mmCIF file of C-alpha atoms in Angstrom:
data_model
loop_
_atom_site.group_PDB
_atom_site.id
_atom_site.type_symbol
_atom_site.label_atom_id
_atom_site.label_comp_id
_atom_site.label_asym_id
_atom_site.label_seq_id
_atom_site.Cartn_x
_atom_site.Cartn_y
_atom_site.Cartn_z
ATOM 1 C CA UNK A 1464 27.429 39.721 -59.026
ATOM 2 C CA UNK A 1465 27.313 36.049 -60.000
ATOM 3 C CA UNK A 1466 27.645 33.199 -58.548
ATOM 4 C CA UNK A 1467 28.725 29.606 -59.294
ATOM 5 C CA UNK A 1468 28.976 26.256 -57.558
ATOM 6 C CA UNK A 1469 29.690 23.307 -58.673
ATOM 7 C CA UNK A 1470 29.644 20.174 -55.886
ATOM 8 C CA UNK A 1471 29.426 16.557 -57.235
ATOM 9 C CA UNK A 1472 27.282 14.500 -54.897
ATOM 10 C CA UNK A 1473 29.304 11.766 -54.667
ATOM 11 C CA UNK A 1474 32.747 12.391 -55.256
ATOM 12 C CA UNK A 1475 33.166 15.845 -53.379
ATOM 13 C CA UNK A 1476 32.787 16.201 -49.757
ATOM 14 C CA UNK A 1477 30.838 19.298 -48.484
ATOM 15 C CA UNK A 1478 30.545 20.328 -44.672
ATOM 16 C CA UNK A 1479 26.678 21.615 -44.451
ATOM 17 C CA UNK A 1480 27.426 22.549 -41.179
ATOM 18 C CA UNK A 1481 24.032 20.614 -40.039
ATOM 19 C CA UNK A 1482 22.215 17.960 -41.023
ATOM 20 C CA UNK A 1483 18.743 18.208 -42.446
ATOM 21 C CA UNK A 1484 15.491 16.824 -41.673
ATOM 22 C CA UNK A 1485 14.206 16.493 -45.246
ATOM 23 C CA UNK A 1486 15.793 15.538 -48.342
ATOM 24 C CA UNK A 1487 14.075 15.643 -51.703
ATOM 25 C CA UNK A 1488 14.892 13.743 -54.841
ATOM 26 C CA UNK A 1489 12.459 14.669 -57.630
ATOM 27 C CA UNK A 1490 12.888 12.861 -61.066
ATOM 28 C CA UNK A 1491 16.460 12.474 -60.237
ATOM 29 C CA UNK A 1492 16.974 8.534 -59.460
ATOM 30 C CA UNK A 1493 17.271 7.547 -63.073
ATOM 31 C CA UNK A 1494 20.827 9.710 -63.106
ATOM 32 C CA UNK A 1495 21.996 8.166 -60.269
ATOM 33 C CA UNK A 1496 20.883 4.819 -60.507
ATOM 34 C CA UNK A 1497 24.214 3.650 -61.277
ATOM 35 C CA UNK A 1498 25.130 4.035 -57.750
ATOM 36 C CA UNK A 1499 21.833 3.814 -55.638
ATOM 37 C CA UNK A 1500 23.286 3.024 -52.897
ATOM 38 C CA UNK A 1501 26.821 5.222 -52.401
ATOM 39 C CA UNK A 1502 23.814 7.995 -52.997
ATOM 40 C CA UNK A 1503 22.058 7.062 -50.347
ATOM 41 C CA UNK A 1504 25.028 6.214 -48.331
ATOM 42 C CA UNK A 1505 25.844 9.831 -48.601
ATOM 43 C CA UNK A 1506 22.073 11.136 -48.052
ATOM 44 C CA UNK A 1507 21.928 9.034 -44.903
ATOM 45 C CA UNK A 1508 25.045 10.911 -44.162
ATOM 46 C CA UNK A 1509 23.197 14.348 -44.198
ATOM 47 C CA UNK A 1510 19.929 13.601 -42.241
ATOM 48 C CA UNK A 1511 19.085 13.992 -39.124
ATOM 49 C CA UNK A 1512 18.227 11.393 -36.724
ATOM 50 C CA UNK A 1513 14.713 11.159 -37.801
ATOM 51 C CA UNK A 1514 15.222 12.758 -41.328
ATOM 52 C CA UNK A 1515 12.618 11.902 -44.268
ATOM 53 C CA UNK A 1516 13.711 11.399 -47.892
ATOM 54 C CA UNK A 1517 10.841 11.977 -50.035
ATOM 55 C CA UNK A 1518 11.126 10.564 -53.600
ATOM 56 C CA UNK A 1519 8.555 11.441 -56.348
ATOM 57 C CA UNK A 1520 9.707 8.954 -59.840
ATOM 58 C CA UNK A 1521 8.420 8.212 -62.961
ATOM 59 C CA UNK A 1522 8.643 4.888 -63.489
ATOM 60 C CA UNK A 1523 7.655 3.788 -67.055
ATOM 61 C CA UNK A 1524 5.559 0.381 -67.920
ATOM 62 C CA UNK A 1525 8.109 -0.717 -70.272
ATOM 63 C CA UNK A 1526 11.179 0.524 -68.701
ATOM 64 C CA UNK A 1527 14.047 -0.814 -70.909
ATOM 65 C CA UNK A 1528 17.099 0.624 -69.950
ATOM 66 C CA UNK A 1529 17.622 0.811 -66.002
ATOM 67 C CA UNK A 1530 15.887 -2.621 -65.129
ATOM 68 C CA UNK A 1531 19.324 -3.962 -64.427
ATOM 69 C CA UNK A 1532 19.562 -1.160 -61.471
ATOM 70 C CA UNK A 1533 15.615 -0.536 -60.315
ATOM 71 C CA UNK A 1534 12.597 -1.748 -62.021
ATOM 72 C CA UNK A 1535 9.728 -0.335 -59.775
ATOM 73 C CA UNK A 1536 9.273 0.918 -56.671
ATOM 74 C CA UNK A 1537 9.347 -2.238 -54.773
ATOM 75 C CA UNK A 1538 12.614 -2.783 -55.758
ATOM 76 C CA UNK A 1539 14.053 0.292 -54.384
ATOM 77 C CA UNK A 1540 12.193 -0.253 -51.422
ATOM 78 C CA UNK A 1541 14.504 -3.394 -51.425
ATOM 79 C CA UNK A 1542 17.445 -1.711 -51.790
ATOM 80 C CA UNK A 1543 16.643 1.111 -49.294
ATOM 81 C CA UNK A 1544 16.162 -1.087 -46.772
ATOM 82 C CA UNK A 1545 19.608 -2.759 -46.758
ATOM 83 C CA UNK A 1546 20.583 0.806 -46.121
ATOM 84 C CA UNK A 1547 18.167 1.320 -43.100
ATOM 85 C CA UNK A 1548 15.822 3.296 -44.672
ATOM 86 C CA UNK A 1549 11.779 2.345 -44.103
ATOM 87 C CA UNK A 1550 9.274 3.304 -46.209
ATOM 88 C CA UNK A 1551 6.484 5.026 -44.657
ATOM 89 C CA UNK A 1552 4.389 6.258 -47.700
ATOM 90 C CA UNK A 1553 3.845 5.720 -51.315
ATOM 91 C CA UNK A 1554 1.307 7.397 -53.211
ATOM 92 C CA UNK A 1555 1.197 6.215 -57.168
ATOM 93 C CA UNK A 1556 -0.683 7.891 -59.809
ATOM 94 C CA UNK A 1557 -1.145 5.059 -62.463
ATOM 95 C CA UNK A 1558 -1.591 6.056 -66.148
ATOM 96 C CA UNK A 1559 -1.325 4.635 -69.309
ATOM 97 C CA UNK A 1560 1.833 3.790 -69.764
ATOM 98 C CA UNK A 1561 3.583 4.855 -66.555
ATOM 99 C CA UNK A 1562 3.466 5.357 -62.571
ATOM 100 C CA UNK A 1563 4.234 8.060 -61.152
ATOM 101 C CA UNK A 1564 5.460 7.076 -57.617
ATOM 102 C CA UNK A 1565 6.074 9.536 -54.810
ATOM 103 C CA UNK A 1566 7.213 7.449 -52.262
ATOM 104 C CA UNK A 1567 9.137 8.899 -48.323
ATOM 105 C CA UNK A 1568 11.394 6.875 -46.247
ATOM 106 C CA UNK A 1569 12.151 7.607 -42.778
ATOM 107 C CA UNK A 1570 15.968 7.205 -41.607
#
């Protein structure tokens, strides 16, 4: 038997029937960096009290087309924080021509 399930993050409403104490978002903010914050509107939505999101991003040296959004970490720290997230870790791995930032925020 198959199954299929479609649910758009932000437009559809889902009830979980909890809320969770971790979300992860791996290599995923550059798709919804359009609207950072109804996304984390809606992930603030679905944690606990004391929930973690834990965000591991590439972010490029020369990032050319989502500057206008996020252009580092720091700046979605920024943004987070208007939101009442607070970041509690970040770990980058710096290479040549990119970080790779895991970063987690606590609610």
């Amino acid at each position: 038997m198959k199954y299929s399930w479609n649910y758009d993050f932000l437009n559809d409403e889902f009830d979980w029937g909890k809320k969770f104490n971790l979300i992860i978002l791996a290599e995923t903010l550059w798709y919804l960096v359009a609207n950072i914050e109804g996304v984390f509107t809606k992930i603030n939505k679905y944690l606990c009290k004391d929930g973690v999101v834990a965000i591991k991003q590439y972010f490029p040296k020369n990032q050319k087309y989502f500057n206008k959004y996020i252009n580092g970490p720091d700046q979605l720290t920024k943004i987070l924080s208007k939101l009442d997230f607070i970041k509690k870790t970040i770990v980058t791995i710096n290479n040549n021509d990119r970080d790779v930032v895991c970063l987690i925020y606590k609610k």
